[in-house]
Amino acid sequence: DAKTTQPPSMDCAEGRAANLPCNHSTISGNEYVYWYRQIHSQGPQYIIHGLKNNETNEMASLIITEDRKSSTLILPHATLRDTAVYYCIVRVDQGSGNTGKLIFGQGTTLQVKP
Amino acid sequence: ETGVTQTPRHLVMGMTNKKSLKCEQHLGHNAMYWYKQSAKKPLELMFVYNFKEQTENNSVPSRFSPECPNSSHLFLHLHTLQPEDSALYLCASSQDVGERVGYTFGSGTRLTVV
């Protein structure tokens, strides 16, 4: 699975959009981009995933560049409860609906401030 | 509550003790996973079970012994652990190992080996 690079930490003001970048320059055509977050002392929580199109759900938006070498997770109106470690993971699609295991990196610690 | 329940939440054990961690899900998922999260380290995948069969063991020492009696329950039996085994142990489940939507994690068991 391709390696991802994320900034170790970021701050965001409450109510503003949080934009979390991720570089995955060695991503392959059959690898999906996943985002999870882990609030202190809890298990990771799935946020969103995508292959090449931008995706949006009730939690966040995922913007993937056209060359797929980087992506940005957007939390449109960050709240204090969004303070967490955010993980960007690329995960291979082995075909026939079979994807590879979920391997976590160090992630980005997002601190939302009042 | 995520639908994946881990017990106990906290455990302190001596190096000569034998204890077990329990994970339970009633999400109808067929794949279950054990992860280890040591302080200031990324999550490490330990074991993967699919339809009760172990499909992956990531070179985990034999003092950790998993058991999956059915698709809803996963145990991690611990014996003669070392202080460096102190960590947050996380259980996760997914519809199957090829699940694209994502894993559901429990809140973890915080293990301290003294």
Short mmCIF file of N, CA and C in Angstrom, two decimals, chain B residues 1 6-7 14 17-18 26 45 48 53 58 65 72 76 85 97 100 103-106:
data_model
loop_
_atom_site.label_atom_id
_atom_site.label_comp_id
_atom_site.label_asym_id
_atom_site.label_seq_id
_atom_site.Cartn_x
_atom_site.Cartn_y
_atom_site.Cartn_z
N GLU B 1 -21.62 4.74 21.60
CA GLU B 1 -21.53 3.32 21.24
C GLU B 1 -21.42 3.13 19.74
N GLN B 6 -15.97 -3.56 23.75
CA GLN B 6 -14.77 -4.22 24.28
C GLN B 6 -14.81 -4.19 25.80
N THR B 7 -14.44 -5.31 26.40
CA THR B 7 -14.33 -5.40 27.86
C THR B 7 -13.08 -6.16 28.24
N GLY B 14 -0.15 -8.43 36.21
CA GLY B 14 1.25 -8.72 36.44
C GLY B 14 1.81 -9.57 35.32
N ASN B 17 0.54 -13.14 35.17
CA ASN B 17 -0.91 -13.38 35.10
C ASN B 17 -1.34 -13.90 33.74
N LYS B 18 -2.55 -14.47 33.72
CA LYS B 18 -3.24 -14.77 32.46
C LYS B 18 -4.57 -14.04 32.48
N HIS B 26 -22.57 -6.94 17.19
CA HIS B 26 -23.84 -7.47 16.68
C HIS B 26 -24.28 -6.64 15.49
N LEU B 45 -1.66 -3.37 13.20
CA LEU B 45 -2.57 -4.49 13.00
C LEU B 45 -1.91 -5.76 13.53
N VAL B 48 -6.17 -10.76 11.93
CA VAL B 48 -7.37 -10.61 11.13
C VAL B 48 -8.11 -11.94 11.11
N GLU B 53 -12.17 -17.61 10.72
CA GLU B 53 -10.86 -18.17 10.41
C GLU B 53 -9.80 -17.07 10.45
N ASN B 58 0.34 -10.78 12.14
CA ASN B 58 1.47 -9.94 11.77
C ASN B 58 2.65 -10.12 12.72
N SER B 65 -2.66 -14.65 22.25
CA SER B 65 -3.32 -15.76 21.58
C SER B 65 -4.76 -15.38 21.27
N SER B 72 -19.32 -13.07 15.86
CA SER B 72 -19.70 -11.95 16.71
C SER B 72 -18.73 -11.70 17.85
N LEU B 76 -8.76 -11.99 22.97
CA LEU B 76 -7.30 -11.96 22.95
C LEU B 76 -6.82 -12.43 24.30
N ASP B 85 4.35 -4.41 26.60
CA ASP B 85 3.06 -4.77 26.00
C ASP B 85 1.94 -3.85 26.48
N VAL B 97 -13.48 -8.80 4.86
CA VAL B 97 -12.15 -8.20 4.77
C VAL B 97 -12.03 -7.29 3.55
N ARG B 100 -15.40 -2.03 1.66
CA ARG B 100 -14.89 -0.72 1.23
C ARG B 100 -15.34 0.40 2.13
N TYR B 103 -14.06 0.22 8.58
CA TYR B 103 -14.10 -0.60 9.78
C TYR B 103 -14.85 0.15 10.88
N THR B 104 -15.49 -0.63 11.77
CA THR B 104 -16.07 -0.06 13.00
C THR B 104 -15.20 -0.50 14.16
N PHE B 105 -14.71 0.47 14.90
CA PHE B 105 -13.82 0.18 16.03
C PHE B 105 -14.55 0.25 17.35
N GLY B 106 -14.08 -0.56 18.31
CA GLY B 106 -14.51 -0.42 19.69
C GLY B 106 -13.70 0.68 20.37
#
